[in-house]
PDB file of C-alpha atoms in Angstrom:
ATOM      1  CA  UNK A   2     218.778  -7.116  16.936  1.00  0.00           C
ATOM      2  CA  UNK A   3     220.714  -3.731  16.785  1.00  0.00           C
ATOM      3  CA  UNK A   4     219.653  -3.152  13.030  1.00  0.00           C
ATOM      4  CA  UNK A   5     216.116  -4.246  13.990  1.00  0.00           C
ATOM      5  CA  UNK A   6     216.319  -1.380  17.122  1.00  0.00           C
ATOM      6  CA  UNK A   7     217.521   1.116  14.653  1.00  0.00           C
ATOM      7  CA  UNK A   8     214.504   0.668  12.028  1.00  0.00           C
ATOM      8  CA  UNK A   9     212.151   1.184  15.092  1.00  0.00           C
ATOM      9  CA  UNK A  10     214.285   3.813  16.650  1.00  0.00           C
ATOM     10  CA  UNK A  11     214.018   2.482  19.380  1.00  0.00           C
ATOM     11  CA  UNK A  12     216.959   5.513  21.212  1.00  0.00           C
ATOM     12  CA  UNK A  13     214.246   7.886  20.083  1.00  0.00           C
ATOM     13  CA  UNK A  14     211.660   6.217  22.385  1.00  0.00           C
ATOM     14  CA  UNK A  15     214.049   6.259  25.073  1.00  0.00           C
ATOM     15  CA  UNK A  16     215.150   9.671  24.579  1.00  0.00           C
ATOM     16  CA  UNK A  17     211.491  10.330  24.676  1.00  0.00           C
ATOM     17  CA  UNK A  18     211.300   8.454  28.150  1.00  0.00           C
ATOM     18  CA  UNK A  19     214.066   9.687  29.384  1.00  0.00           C
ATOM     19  CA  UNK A  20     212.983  13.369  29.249  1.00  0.00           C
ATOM     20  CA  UNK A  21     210.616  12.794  31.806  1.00  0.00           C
ATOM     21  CA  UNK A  22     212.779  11.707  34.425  1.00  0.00           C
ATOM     22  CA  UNK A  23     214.149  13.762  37.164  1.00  0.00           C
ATOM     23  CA  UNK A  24     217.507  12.914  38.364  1.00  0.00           C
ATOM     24  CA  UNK A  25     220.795  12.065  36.006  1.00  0.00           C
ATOM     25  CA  UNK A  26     221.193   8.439  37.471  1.00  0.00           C
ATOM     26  CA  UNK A  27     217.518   7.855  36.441  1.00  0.00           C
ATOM     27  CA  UNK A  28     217.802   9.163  32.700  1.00  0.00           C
ATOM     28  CA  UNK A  29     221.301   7.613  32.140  1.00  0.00           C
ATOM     29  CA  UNK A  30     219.662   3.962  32.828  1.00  0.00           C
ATOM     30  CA  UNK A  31     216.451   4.583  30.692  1.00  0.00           C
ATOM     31  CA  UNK A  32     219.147   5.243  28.215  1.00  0.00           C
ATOM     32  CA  UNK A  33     220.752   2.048  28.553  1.00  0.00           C
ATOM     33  CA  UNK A  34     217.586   0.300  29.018  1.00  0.00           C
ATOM     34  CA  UNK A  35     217.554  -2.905  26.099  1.00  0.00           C
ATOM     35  CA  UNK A  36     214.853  -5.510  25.093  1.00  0.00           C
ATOM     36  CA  UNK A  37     214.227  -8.180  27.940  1.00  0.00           C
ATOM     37  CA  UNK A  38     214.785 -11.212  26.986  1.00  0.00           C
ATOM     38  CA  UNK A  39     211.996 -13.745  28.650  1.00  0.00           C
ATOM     39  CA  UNK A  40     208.434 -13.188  29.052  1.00  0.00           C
ATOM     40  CA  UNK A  41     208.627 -13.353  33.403  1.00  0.00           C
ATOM     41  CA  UNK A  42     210.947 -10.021  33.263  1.00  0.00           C
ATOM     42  CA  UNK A  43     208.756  -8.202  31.153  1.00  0.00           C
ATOM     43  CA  UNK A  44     205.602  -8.778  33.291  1.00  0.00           C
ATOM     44  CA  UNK A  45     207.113  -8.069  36.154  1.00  0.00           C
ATOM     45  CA  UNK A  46     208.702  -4.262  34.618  1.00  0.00           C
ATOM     46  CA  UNK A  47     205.537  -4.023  33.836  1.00  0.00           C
ATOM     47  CA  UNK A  48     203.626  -4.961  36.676  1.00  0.00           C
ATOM     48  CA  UNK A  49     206.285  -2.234  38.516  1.00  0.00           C
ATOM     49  CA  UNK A  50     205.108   0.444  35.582  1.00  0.00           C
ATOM     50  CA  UNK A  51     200.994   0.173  36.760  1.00  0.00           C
ATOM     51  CA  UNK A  52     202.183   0.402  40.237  1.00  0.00           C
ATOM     52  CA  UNK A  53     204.229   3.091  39.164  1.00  0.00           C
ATOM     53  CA  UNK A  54     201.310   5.018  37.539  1.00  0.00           C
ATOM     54  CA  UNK A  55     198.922   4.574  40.358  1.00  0.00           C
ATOM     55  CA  UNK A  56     201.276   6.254  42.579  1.00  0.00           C
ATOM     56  CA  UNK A  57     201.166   8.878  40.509  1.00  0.00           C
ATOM     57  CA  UNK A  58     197.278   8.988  40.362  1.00  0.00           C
ATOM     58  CA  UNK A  59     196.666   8.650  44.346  1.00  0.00           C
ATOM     59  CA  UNK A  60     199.468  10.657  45.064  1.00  0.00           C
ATOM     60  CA  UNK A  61     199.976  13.632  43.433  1.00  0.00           C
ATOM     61  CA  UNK A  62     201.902  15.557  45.763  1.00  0.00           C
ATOM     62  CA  UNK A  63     204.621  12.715  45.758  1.00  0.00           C
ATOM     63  CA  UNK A  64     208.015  14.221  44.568  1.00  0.00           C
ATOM     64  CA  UNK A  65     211.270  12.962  45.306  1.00  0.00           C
ATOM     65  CA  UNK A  66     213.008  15.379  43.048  1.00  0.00           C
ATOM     66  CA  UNK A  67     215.750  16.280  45.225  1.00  0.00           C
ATOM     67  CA  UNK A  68     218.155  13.320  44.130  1.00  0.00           C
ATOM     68  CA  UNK A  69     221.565  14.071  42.979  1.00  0.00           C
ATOM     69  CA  UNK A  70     224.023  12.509  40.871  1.00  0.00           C
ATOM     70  CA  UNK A  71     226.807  11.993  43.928  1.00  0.00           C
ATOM     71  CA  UNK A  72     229.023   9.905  41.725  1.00  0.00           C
ATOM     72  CA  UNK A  73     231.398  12.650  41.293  1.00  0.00           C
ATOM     73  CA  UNK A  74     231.275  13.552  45.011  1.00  0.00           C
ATOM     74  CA  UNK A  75     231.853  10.429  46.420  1.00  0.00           C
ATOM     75  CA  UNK A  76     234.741   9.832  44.187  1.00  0.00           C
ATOM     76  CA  UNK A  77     236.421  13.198  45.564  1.00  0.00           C
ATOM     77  CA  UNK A  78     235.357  11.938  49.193  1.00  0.00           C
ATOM     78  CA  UNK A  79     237.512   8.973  48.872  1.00  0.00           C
ATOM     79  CA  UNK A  80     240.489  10.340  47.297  1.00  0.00           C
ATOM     80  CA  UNK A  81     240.654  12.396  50.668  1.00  0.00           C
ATOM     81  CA  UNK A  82     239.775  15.349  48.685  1.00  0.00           C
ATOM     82  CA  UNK A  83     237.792  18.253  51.018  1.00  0.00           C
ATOM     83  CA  UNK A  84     233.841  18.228  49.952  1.00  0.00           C
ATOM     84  CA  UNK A  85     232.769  21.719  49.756  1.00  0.00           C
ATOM     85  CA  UNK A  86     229.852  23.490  51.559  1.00  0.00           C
ATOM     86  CA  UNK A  87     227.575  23.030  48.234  1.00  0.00           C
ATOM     87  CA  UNK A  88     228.901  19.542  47.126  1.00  0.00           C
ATOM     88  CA  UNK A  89     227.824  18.470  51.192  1.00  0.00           C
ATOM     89  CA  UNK A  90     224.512  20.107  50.813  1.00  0.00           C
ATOM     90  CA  UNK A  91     223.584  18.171  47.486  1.00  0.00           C
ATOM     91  CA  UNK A  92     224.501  14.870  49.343  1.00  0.00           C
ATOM     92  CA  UNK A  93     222.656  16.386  52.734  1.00  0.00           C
ATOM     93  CA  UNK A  94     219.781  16.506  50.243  1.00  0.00           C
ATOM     94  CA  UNK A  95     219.943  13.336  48.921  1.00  0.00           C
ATOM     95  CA  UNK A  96     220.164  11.372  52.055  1.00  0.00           C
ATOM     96  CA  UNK A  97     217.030  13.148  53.277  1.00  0.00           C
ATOM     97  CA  UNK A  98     215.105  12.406  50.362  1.00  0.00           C
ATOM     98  CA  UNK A  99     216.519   9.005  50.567  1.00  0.00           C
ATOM     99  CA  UNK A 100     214.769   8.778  53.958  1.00  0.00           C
ATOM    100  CA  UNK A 101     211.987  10.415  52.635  1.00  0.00           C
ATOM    101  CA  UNK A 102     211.169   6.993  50.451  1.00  0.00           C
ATOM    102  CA  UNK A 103     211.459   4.481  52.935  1.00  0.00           C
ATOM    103  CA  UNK A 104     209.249   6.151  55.332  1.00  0.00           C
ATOM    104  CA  UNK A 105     206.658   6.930  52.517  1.00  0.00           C
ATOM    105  CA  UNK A 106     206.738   3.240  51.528  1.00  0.00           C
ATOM    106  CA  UNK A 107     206.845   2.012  55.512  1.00  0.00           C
ATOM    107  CA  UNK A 108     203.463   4.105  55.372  1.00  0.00           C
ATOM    108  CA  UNK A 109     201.524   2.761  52.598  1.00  0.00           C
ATOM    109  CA  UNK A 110     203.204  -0.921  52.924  1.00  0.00           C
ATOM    110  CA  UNK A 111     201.296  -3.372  50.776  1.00  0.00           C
ATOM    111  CA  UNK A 112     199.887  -0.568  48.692  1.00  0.00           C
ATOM    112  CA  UNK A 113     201.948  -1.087  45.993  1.00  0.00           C
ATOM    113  CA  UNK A 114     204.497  -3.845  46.962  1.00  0.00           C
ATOM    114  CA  UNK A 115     207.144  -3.971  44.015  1.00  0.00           C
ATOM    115  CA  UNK A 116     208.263  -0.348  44.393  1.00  0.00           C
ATOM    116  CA  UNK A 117     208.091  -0.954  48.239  1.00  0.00           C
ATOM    117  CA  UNK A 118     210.649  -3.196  47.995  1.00  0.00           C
ATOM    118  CA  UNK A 119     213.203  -0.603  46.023  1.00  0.00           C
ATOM    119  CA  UNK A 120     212.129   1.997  48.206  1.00  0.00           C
ATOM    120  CA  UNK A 121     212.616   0.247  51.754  1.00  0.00           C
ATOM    121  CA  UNK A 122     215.759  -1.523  50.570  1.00  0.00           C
ATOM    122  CA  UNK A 123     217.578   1.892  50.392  1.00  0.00           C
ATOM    123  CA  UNK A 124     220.861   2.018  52.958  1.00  0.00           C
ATOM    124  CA  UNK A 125     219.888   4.046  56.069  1.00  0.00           C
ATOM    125  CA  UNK A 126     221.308   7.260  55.983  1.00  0.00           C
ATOM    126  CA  UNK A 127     220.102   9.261  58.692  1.00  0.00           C
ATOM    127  CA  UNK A 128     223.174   9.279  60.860  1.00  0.00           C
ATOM    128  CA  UNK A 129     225.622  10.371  57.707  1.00  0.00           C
ATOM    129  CA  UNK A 130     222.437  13.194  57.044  1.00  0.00           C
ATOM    130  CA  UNK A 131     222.395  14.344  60.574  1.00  0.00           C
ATOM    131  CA  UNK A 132     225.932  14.910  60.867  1.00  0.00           C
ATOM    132  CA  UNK A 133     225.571  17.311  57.990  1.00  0.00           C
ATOM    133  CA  UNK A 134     222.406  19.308  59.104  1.00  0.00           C
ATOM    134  CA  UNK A 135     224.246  19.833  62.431  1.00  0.00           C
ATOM    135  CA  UNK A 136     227.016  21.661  60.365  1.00  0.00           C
ATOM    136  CA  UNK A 137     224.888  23.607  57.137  1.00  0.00           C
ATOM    137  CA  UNK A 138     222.288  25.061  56.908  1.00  0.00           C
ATOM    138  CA  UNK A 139     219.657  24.736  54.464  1.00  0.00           C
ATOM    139  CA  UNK A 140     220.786  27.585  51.980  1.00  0.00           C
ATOM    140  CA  UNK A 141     224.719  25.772  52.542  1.00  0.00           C
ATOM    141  CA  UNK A 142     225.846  28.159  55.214  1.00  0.00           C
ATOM    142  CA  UNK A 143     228.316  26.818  57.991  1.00  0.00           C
ATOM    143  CA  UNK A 144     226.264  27.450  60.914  1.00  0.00           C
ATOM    144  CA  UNK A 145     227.720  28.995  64.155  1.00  0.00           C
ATOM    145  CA  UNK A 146     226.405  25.955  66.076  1.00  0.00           C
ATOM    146  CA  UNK A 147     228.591  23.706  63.928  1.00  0.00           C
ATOM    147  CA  UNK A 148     231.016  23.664  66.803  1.00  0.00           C
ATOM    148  CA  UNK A 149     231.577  25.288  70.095  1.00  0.00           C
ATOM    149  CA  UNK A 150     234.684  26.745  68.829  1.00  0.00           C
ATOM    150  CA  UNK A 151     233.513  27.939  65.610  1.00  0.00           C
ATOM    151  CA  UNK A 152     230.659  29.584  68.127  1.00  0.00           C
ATOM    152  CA  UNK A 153     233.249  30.854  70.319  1.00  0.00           C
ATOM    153  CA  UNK A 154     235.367  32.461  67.795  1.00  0.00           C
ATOM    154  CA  UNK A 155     232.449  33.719  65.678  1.00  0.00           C
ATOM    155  CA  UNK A 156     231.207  35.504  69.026  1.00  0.00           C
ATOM    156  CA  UNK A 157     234.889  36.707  69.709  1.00  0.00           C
ATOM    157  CA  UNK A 158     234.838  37.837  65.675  1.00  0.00           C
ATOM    158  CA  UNK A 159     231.241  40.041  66.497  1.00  0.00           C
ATOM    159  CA  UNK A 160     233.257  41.771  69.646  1.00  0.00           C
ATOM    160  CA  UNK A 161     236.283  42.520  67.512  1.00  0.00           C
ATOM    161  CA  UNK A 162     234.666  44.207  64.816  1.00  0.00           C
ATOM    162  CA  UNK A 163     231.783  45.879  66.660  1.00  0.00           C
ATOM    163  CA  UNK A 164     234.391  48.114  68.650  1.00  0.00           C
ATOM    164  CA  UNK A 165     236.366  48.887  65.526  1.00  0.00           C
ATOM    165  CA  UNK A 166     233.356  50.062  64.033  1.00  0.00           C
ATOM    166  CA  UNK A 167     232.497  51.806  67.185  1.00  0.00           C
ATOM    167  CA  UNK A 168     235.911  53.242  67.341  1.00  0.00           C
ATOM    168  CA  UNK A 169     236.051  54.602  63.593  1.00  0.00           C
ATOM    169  CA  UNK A 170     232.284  56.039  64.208  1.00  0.00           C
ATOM    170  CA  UNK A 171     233.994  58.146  67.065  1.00  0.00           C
ATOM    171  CA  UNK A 172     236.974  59.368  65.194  1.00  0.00           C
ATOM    172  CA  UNK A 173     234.551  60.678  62.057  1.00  0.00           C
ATOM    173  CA  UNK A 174     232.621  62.470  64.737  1.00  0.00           C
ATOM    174  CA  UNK A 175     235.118  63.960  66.611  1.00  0.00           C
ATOM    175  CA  UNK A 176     235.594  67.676  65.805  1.00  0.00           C
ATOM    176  CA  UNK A 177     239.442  67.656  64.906  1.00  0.00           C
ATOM    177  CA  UNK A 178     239.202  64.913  62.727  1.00  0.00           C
ATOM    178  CA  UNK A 179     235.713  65.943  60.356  1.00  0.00           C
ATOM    179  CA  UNK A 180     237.957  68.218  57.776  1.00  0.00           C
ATOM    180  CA  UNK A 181     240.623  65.258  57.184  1.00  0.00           C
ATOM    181  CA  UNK A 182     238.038  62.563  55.719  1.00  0.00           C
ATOM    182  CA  UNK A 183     236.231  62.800  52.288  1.00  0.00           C
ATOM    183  CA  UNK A 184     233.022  61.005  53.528  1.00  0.00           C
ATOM    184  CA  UNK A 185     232.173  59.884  56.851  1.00  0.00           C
ATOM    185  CA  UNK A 186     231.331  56.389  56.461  1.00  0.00           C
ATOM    186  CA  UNK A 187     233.514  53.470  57.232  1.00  0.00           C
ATOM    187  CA  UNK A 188     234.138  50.777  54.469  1.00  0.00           C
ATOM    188  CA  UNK A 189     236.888  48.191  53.961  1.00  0.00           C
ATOM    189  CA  UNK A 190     239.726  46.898  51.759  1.00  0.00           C
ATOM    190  CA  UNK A 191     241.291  44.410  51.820  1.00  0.00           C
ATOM    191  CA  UNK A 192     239.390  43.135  54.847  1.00  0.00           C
ATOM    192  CA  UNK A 193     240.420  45.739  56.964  1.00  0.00           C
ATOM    193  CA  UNK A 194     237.936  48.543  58.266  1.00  0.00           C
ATOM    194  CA  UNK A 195     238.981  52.200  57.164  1.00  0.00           C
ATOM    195  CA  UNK A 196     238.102  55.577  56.565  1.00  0.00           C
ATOM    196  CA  UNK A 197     238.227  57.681  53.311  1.00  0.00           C
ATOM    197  CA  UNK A 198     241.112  60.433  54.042  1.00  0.00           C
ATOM    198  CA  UNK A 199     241.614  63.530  51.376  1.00  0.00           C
ATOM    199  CA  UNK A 200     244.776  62.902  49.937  1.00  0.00           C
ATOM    200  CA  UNK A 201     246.578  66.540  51.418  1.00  0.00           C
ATOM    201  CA  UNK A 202     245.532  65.187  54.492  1.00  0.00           C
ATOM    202  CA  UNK A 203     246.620  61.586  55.169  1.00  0.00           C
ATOM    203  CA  UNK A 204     249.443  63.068  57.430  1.00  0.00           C
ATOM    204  CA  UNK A 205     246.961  64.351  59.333  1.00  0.00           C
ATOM    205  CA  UNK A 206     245.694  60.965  60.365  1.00  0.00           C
ATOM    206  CA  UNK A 207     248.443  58.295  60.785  1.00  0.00           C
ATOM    207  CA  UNK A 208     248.244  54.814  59.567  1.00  0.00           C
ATOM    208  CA  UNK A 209     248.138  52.547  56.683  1.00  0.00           C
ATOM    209  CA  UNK A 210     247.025  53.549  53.075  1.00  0.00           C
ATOM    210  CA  UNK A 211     245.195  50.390  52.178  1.00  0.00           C
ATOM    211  CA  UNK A 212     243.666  51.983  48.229  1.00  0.00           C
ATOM    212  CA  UNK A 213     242.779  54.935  47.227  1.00  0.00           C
ATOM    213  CA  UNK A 214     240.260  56.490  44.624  1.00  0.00           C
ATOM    214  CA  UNK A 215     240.579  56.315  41.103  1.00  0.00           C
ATOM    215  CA  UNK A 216     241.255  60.135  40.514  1.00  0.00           C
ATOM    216  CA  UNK A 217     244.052  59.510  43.787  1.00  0.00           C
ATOM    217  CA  UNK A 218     242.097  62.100  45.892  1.00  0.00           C
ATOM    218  CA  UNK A 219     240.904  59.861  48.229  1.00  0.00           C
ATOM    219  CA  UNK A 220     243.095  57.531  51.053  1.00  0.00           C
ATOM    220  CA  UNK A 221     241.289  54.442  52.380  1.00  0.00           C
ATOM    221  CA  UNK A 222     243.527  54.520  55.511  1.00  0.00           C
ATOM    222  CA  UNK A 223     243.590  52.388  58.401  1.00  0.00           C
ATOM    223  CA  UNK A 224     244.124  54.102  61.591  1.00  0.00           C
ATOM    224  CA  UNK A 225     246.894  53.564  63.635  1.00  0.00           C
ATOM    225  CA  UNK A 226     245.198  52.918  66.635  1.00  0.00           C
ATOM    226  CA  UNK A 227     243.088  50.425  64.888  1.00  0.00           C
ATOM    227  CA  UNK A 228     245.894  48.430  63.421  1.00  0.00           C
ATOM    228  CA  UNK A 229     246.028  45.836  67.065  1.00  0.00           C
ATOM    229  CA  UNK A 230     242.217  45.447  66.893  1.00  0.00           C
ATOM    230  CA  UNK A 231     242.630  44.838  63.285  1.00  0.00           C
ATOM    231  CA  UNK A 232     245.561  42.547  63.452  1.00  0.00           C
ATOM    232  CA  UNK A 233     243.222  40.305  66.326  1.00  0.00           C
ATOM    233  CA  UNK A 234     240.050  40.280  63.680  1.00  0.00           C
ATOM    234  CA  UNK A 235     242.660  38.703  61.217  1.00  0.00           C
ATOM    235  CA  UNK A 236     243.807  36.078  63.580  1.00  0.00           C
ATOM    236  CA  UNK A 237     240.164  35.558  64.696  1.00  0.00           C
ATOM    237  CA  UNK A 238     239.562  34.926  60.763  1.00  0.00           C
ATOM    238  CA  UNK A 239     241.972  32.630  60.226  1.00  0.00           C
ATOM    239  CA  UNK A 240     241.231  30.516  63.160  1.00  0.00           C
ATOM    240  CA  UNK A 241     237.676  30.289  61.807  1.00  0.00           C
ATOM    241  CA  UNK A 242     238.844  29.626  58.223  1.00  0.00           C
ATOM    242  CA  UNK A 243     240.753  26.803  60.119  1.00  0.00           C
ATOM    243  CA  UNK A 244     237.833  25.267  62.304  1.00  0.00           C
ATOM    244  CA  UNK A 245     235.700  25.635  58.785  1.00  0.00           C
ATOM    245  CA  UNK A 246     237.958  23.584  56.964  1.00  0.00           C
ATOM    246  CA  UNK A 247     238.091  21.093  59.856  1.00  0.00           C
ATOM    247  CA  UNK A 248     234.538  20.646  59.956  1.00  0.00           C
ATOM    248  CA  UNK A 249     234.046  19.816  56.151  1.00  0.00           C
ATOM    249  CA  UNK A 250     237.200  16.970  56.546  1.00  0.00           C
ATOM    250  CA  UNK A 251     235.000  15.731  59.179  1.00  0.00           C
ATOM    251  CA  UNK A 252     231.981  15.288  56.931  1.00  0.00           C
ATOM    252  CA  UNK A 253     234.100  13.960  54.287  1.00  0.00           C
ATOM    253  CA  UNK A 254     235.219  11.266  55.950  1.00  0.00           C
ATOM    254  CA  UNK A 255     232.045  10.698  57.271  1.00  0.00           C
ATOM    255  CA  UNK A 256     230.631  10.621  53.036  1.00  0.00           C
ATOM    256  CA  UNK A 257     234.016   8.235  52.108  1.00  0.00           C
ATOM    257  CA  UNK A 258     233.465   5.682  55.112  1.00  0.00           C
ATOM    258  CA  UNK A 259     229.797   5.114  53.694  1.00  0.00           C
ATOM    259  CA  UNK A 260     230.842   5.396  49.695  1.00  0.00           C
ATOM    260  CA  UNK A 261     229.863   1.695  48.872  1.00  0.00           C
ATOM    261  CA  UNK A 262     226.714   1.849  50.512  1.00  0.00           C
ATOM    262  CA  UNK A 263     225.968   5.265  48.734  1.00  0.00           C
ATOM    263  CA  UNK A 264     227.297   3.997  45.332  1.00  0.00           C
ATOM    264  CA  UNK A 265     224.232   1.312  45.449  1.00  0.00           C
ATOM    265  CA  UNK A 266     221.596   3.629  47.130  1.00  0.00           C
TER     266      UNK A 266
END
């Protein structure tokens, strides 16, 4: 058969097929796709194919693009291995498109009946999905709302830095202080707000030198009196870095304790 497959080139055709389809999973089993063996199989793949292409013909505006390969993701998941923001989104995505097909199919039931019964066989997700719209957003962003301690520190976090800033806008203001600094703007380094000090001048305005300017004749320096409030926006960080990484174990495990189901969908 194989030499008989080759003369026809028969990978070419499925190359060709395969070209067409939208999601990894879907090309990699065209690819593997051989000859059927009895007559019954073939009428019904084809039967599936004209159902297939008057889908396509009533509805137009049917896309279910958004369906990711999750093979690698799930594998990470149950190894215990923390899913990232962007790997959660792609499986967020998934699930909802997932969803997506079953209620398109629930609504045209009997229309066309074999790819019905794919569609509304899919695992029901919507749990597993809303667990991980309650936490990201739609660009991938942990939202505040994730948690009411990620809210509360986040809020605690806007505080902190709005009177540094306030602060720092006083100091460049003040009259003593406007021949000591280079510019008056306020910028940071290594997460840390300060202001750009002339170099003959940092006595003049204690602190910590944090970088300076390439030519040396600027001090980004961190004012004394700002070092508490700066110390607190660091803690306040770290907590949030910490309630961050506790929310994406969450969804994790939530991805691993549904992997076989999610292997089949």
């Amino acid at each position: 058969m194989e030499r008989s497959l080759l003369r026809l080139e028969y990978n070419k055709v499925l190359e060709k097929i395969a070209s067409f389809v939208a999601s990894q999973l879907g090309r990699e089993k065209v690819l593997s796709l051989r000859p059927y063996p009895d007559l019954a199989t073939i009428l019904k793949e084809q039967a599936q194919t004209t159902e297939g292409k008057e889908l396509r013909r009533k509805e137009p505006g049917a896309d279910f693009q958004s369906w990711f390969d999750l093979r690698e993701e799930i594998v990470k998941a149950t190894r215990g291995v923390t899913l990232t923001p962007a790997e959660l989104l792609l499986i967020g995505k998934t699930l909802a498109t997932c969803r997506q097909i079953k209620i398109f199919f629930v609504k045209r039931k009997g229309q066309y009946p074999l790819l019905e019964q794919q569609g509304t066989s899919l695992g029901d997700f919507t749990a597993l999905e809303r667990k991980i719209t309650a936490v990201l957003s739609p660009s991938g962003e942990i939202m505040d709302q994730a948690s009411p301690e990620l809210a509360k520190i986040r809020r605690q976090l806007v505080n902190v830095k709005q009177q540094i800033k306030e602060r720092l806008e006083r100091m460049l203001r003040a009259p003593a202080y406007l021949k000591y600094f280079q510019d008056l703007i306020i910028t940071v380094r290594d997460e840390r707000y300060v202001v750009p000090v002339k170099q003959e001048c940092r006595h003049q305005v204690p602190g910590i030198i944090h970088d300076q300017s390439a030519s040396g004749a600027t001090l980004y320096i961190e004012p004394m009196e700002l070092i508490e409030p700066g110390n607190e926006m660091r803690r306040l960080q770290a907590r949030e870095a910490k309630e961050i990484n506790r929310l994406l174990y969450v969804l994790t495990q939530a991805v691993a304790e549904r992997q076989a189901e999610l292997n089949q969908a």
